Every structure is written in C-alpha cells, then in structure tokens.
mmCIF file of C-alpha atoms in Angstrom:
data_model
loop_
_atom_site.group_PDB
_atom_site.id
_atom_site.type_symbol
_atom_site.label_atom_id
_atom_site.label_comp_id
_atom_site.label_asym_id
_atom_site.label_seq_id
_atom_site.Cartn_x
_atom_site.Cartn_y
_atom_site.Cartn_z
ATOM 1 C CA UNK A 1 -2.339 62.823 41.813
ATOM 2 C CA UNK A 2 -3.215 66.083 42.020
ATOM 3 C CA UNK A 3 -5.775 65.854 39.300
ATOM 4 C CA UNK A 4 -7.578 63.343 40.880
ATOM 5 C CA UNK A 5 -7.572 64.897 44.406
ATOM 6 C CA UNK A 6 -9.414 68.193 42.366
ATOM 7 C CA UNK A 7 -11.469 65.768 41.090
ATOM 8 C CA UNK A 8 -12.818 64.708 44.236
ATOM 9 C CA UNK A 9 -13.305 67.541 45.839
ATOM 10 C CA UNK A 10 -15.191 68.511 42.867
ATOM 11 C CA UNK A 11 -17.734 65.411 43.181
ATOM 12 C CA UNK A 12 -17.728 66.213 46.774
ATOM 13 C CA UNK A 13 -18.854 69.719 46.545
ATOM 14 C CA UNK A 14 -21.449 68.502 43.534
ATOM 15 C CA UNK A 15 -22.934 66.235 46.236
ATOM 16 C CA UNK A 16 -21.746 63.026 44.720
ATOM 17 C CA UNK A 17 -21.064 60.288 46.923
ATOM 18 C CA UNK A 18 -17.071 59.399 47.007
ATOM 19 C CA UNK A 19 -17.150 55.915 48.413
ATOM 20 C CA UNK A 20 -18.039 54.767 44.948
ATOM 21 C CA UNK A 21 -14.571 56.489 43.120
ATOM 22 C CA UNK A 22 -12.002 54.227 42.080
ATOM 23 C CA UNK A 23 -8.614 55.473 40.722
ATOM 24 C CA UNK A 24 -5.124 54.618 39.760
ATOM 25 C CA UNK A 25 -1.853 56.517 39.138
ATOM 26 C CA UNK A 26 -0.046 54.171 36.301
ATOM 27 C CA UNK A 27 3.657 54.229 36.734
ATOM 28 C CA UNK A 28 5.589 52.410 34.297
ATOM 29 C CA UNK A 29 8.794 50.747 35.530
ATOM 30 C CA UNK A 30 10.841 48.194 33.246
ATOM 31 C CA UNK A 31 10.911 50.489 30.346
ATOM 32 C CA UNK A 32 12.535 53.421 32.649
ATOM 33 C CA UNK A 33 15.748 50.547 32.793
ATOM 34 C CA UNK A 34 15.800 49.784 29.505
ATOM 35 C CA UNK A 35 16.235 53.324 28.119
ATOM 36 C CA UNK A 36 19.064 54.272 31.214
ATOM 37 C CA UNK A 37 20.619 51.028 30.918
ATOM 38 C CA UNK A 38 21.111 51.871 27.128
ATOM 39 C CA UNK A 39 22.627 55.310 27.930
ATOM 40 C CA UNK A 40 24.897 53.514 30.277
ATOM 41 C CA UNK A 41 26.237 50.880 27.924
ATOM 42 C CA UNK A 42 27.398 53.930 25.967
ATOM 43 C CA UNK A 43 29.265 55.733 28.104
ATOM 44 C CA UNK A 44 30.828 52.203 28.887
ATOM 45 C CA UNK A 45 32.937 53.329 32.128
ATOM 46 C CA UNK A 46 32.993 50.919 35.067
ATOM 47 C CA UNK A 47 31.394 52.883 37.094
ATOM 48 C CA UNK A 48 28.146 53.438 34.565
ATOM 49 C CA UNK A 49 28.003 49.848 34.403
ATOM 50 C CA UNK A 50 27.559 49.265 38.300
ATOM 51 C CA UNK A 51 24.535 51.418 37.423
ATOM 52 C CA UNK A 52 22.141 49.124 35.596
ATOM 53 C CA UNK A 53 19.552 47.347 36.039
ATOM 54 C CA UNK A 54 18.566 49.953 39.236
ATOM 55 C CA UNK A 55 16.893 52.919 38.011
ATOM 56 C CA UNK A 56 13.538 51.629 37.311
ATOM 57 C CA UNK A 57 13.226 50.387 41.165
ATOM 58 C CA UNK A 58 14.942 53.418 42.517
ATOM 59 C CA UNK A 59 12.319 55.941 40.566
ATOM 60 C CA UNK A 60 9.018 53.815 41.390
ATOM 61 C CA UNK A 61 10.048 53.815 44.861
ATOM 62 C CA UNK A 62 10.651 57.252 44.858
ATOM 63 C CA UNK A 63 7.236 58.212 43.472
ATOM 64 C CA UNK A 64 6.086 56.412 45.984
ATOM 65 C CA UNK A 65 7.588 58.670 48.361
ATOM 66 C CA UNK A 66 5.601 61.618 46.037
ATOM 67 C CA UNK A 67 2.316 59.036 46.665
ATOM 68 C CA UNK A 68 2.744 58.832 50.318
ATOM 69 C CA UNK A 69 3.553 62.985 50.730
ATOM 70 C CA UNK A 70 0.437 63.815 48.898
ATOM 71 C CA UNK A 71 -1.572 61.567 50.938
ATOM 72 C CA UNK A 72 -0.914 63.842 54.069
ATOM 73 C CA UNK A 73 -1.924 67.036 52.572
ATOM 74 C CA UNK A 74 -4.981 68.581 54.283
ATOM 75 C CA UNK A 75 -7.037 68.666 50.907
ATOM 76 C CA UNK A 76 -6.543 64.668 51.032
ATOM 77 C CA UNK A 77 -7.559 64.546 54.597
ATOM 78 C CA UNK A 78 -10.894 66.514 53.723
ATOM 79 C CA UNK A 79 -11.632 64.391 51.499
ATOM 80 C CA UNK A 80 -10.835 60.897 53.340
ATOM 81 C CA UNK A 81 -13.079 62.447 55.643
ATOM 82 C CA UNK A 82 -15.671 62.431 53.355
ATOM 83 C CA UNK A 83 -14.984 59.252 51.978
ATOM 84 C CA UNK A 84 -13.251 58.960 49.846
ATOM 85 C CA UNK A 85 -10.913 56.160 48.674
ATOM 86 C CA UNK A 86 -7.038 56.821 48.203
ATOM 87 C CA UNK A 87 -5.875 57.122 45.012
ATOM 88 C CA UNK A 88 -3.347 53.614 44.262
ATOM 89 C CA UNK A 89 0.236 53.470 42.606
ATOM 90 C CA UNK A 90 0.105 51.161 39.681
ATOM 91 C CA UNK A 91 2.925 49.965 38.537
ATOM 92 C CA UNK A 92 3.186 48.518 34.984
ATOM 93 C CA UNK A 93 5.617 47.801 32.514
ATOM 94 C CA UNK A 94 6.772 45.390 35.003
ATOM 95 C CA UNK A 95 8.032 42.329 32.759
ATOM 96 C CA UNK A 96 11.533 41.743 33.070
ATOM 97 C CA UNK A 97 13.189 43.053 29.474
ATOM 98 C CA UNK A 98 16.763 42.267 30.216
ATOM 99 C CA UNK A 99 17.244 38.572 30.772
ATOM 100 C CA UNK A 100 20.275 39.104 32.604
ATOM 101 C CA UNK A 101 18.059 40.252 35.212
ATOM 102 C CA UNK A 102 15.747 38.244 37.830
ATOM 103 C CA UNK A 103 12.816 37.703 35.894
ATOM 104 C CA UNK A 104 10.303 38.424 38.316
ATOM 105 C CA UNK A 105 12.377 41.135 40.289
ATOM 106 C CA UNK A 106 9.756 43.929 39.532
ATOM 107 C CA UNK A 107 7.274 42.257 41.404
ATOM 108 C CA UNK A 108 9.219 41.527 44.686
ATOM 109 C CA UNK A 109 11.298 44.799 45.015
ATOM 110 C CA UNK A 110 8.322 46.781 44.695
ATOM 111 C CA UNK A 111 5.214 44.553 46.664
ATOM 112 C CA UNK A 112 4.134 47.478 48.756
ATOM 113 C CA UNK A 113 0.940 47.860 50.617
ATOM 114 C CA UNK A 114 -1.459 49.749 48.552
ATOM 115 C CA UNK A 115 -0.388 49.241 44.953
ATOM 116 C CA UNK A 116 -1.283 47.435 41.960
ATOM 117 C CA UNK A 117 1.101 45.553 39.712
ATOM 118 C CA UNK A 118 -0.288 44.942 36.033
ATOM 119 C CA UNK A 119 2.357 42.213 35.522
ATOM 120 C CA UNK A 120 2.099 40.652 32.506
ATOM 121 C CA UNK A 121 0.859 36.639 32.383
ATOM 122 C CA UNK A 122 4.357 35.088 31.843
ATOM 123 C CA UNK A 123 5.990 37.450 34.661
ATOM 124 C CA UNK A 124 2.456 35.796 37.148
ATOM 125 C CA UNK A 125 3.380 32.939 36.224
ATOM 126 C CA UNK A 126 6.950 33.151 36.823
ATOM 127 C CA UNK A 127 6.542 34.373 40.141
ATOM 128 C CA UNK A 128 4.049 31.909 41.177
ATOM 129 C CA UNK A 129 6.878 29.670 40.304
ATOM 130 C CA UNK A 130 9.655 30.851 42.258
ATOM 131 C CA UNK A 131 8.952 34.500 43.259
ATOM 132 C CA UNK A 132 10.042 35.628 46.122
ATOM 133 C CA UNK A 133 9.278 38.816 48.233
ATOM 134 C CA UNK A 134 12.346 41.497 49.101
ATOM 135 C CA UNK A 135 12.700 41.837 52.453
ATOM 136 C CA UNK A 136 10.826 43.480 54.975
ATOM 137 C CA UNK A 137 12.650 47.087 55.292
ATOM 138 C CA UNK A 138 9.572 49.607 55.174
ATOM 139 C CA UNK A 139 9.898 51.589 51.253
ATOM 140 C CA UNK A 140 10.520 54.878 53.226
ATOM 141 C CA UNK A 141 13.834 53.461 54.551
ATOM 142 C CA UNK A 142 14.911 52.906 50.977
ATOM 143 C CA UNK A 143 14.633 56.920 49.732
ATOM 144 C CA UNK A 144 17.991 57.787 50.843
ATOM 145 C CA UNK A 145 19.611 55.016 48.868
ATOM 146 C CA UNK A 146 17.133 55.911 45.203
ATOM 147 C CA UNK A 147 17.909 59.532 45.743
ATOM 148 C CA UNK A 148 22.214 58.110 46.119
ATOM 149 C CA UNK A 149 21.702 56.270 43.141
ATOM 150 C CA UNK A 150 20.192 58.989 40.489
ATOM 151 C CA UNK A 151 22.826 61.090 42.134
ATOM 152 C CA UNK A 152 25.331 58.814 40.586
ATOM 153 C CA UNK A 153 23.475 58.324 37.499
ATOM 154 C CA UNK A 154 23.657 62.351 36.933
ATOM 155 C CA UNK A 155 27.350 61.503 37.958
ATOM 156 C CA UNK A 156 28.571 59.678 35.068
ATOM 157 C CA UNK A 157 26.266 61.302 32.413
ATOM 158 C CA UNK A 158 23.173 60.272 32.476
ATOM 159 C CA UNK A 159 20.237 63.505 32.493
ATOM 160 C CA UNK A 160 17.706 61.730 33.931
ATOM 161 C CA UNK A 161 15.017 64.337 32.305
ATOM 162 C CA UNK A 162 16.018 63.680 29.121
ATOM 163 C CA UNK A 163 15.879 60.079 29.730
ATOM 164 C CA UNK A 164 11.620 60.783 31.220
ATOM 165 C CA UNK A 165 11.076 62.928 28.242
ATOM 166 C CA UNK A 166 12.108 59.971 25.653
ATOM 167 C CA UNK A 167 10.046 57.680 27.575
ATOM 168 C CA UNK A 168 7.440 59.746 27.140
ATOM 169 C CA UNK A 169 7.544 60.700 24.028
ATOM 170 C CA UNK A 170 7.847 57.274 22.726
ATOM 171 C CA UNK A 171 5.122 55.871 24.433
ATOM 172 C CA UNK A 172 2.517 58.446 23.235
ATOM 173 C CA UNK A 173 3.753 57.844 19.599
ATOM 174 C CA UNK A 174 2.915 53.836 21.056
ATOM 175 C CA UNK A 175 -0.187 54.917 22.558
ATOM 176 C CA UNK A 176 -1.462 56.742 19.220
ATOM 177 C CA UNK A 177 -0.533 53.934 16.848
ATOM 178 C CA UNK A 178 -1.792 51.319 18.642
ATOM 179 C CA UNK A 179 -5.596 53.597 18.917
ATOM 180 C CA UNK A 180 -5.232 54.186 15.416
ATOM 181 C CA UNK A 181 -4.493 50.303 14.669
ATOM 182 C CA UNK A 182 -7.799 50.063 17.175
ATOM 183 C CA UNK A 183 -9.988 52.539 14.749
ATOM 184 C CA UNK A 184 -9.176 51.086 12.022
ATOM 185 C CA UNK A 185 -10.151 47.316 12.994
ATOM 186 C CA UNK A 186 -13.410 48.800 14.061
ATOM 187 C CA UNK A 187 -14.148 50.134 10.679
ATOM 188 C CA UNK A 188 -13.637 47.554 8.537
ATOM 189 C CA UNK A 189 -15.406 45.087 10.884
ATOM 190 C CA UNK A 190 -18.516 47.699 11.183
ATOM 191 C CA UNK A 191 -18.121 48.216 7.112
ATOM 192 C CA UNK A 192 -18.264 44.279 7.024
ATOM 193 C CA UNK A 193 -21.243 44.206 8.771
ATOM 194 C CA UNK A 194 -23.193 46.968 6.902
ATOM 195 C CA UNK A 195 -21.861 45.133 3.735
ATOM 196 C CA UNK A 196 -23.410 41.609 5.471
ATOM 197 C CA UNK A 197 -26.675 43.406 6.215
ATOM 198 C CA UNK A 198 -27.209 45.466 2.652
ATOM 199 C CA UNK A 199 -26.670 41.536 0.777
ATOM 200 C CA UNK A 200 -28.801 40.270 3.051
#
C-alpha cells in the first residue's frame, strides 16, 4: 500500500494524469487456514481445535482494517484530490481447501465494499448456487473479535509470524517454478517455430 501511494504521488508530480491508474493489493486467504489449521491439529488440545477454520477470515479482515487506516492518511487525501483512484483489497486464494468447511464461506464472510475476490470457477459457481452473504455488521465492528482470536492462537502455540513467513516462502518457491515451467513452454514452442520456418 504504501508502494503504490509513492507511486502516485510520483506520476502526480511527473504530470501524469491519475484517473487512468488502476491497482490492487492481493491478499491471499484460504492458504493462511490451511497452514494454522495444520499447526493446530498438532498441538491437538481442545482448545487449538476450537481454533480452525478462523484465521484466514480473522487476518483478511484485519488487513482490511490496515486498508481502511492508510486510506485516511493525508498523503492519500492529496492524492484523491488529484484523482486518483483508491488502491482495492484483493482477496485470492479463496477456494475452500478443507471440505469440512462451507464451501463458499470465503466469499460471504469477506463481501466488503471495495474489494475484489479472484474466486476460483468452481467456488462462482458454488456460490451462485447457494451462496449466501454474512450478515450486515460493518467489517470494523469485527476487529475486536480477529485481534481475540490471534490472541488465542499465540495462546496455545501457534507464532503467527512463523506461520506468514512459511506462507511466504512457499509461495515464491510456487511463484518461481511455475515462471520457470512458463519459460520453458515458450522456448520450445518458439524453437518449434524457427525449426517450422528453417524446413520450410
């Protein structure tokens, strides 16, 4: 967020019209349970159990907390000002992985003005099925209880950092193999080609 609000007021001292700037913060979500629910299968105790199948929610609607903050700044008003377009929350990852879980529960806990949700097409079409939105309670009323809730997690055991860190680490090794799967396709089809063209 802050790298794209220096951005802007880059283009807007450069003279470049903001109006046209599009830009999205990608949060993943379903992953974040996956990797805390494992850590709390381990430790096993009742009371890590209760925990599951929470965090993921708790820690996108915190960062939306982070989201709405920033937007107040004065650097952000400046730059509305000059119009610019807010920077949006996207949320992805948002595929239910546990199927002991709602399948479409990512989508309707975290429907908030102002976001985008890269769902993929199973979890669309499981929601135009039977999805339903959460209720009404504005996100900001729901801080208290994400903040209660990684308070527990840190509670029974789980260090949230470490758990981020993983995440992270894992899905640049994804990132990487999946561009180098990319790179390599595009050789041998442009080496296919410039074989076509020197027979022909």
């Amino acid at each position: 967020m802050d790298a794209h609000a220096a951005g802007l007021e880059r283009a807007r001292q450069a003279g470049h019209d903001l109006t046209g700037i599009h830009s999205v913060a990608s949060f993943f979500v379903s992953r974040v349970d996956t990797e805390v629910d494992r850590r709390l299968d381990a430790i096993g105790t009742p009371e890590a159990r209760a925990l599951k199948g929470r965090t993921a929610i708790a820690n996108a609607r915190l960062a939306y907390g982070t989201y709405e903050s920033a937007a107040t700044a004065p650097l952000r008003h400046r730059l509305a000002a000059a119009g610019a377009r807010p920077q949006r929350p996207l949320w992805a990852s948002t595929g239910v992985k546990d199927p002991a879980y709602p399948d479409t529960m990512y989508v309707s806990e975290l429907a908030i003005p102002g976001t985008v949700n890269t769902m993929p097409g199973t979890t669309l079409a499981a929601y135009a099925d039977h999805g339903t939105l959460a209720d009404s309670t504005p996100v900001a009323a729901t801080y208290t209880a994400a903040q209660d809730h990684f308070a527990a997690l840190e509670r029974v055991g789980v260090d949230f950092t470490d758990v981020t860190d993983t995440l992270e680490h894992e899905g640049l090794a994804k990132f990487e193999a999946s561009w180098a799967e990319l790179s390599a396709s595009v050789s041998r089809e442009m080496g296919t080609a410039a074989d076509s063209r020197a027979a022909g």
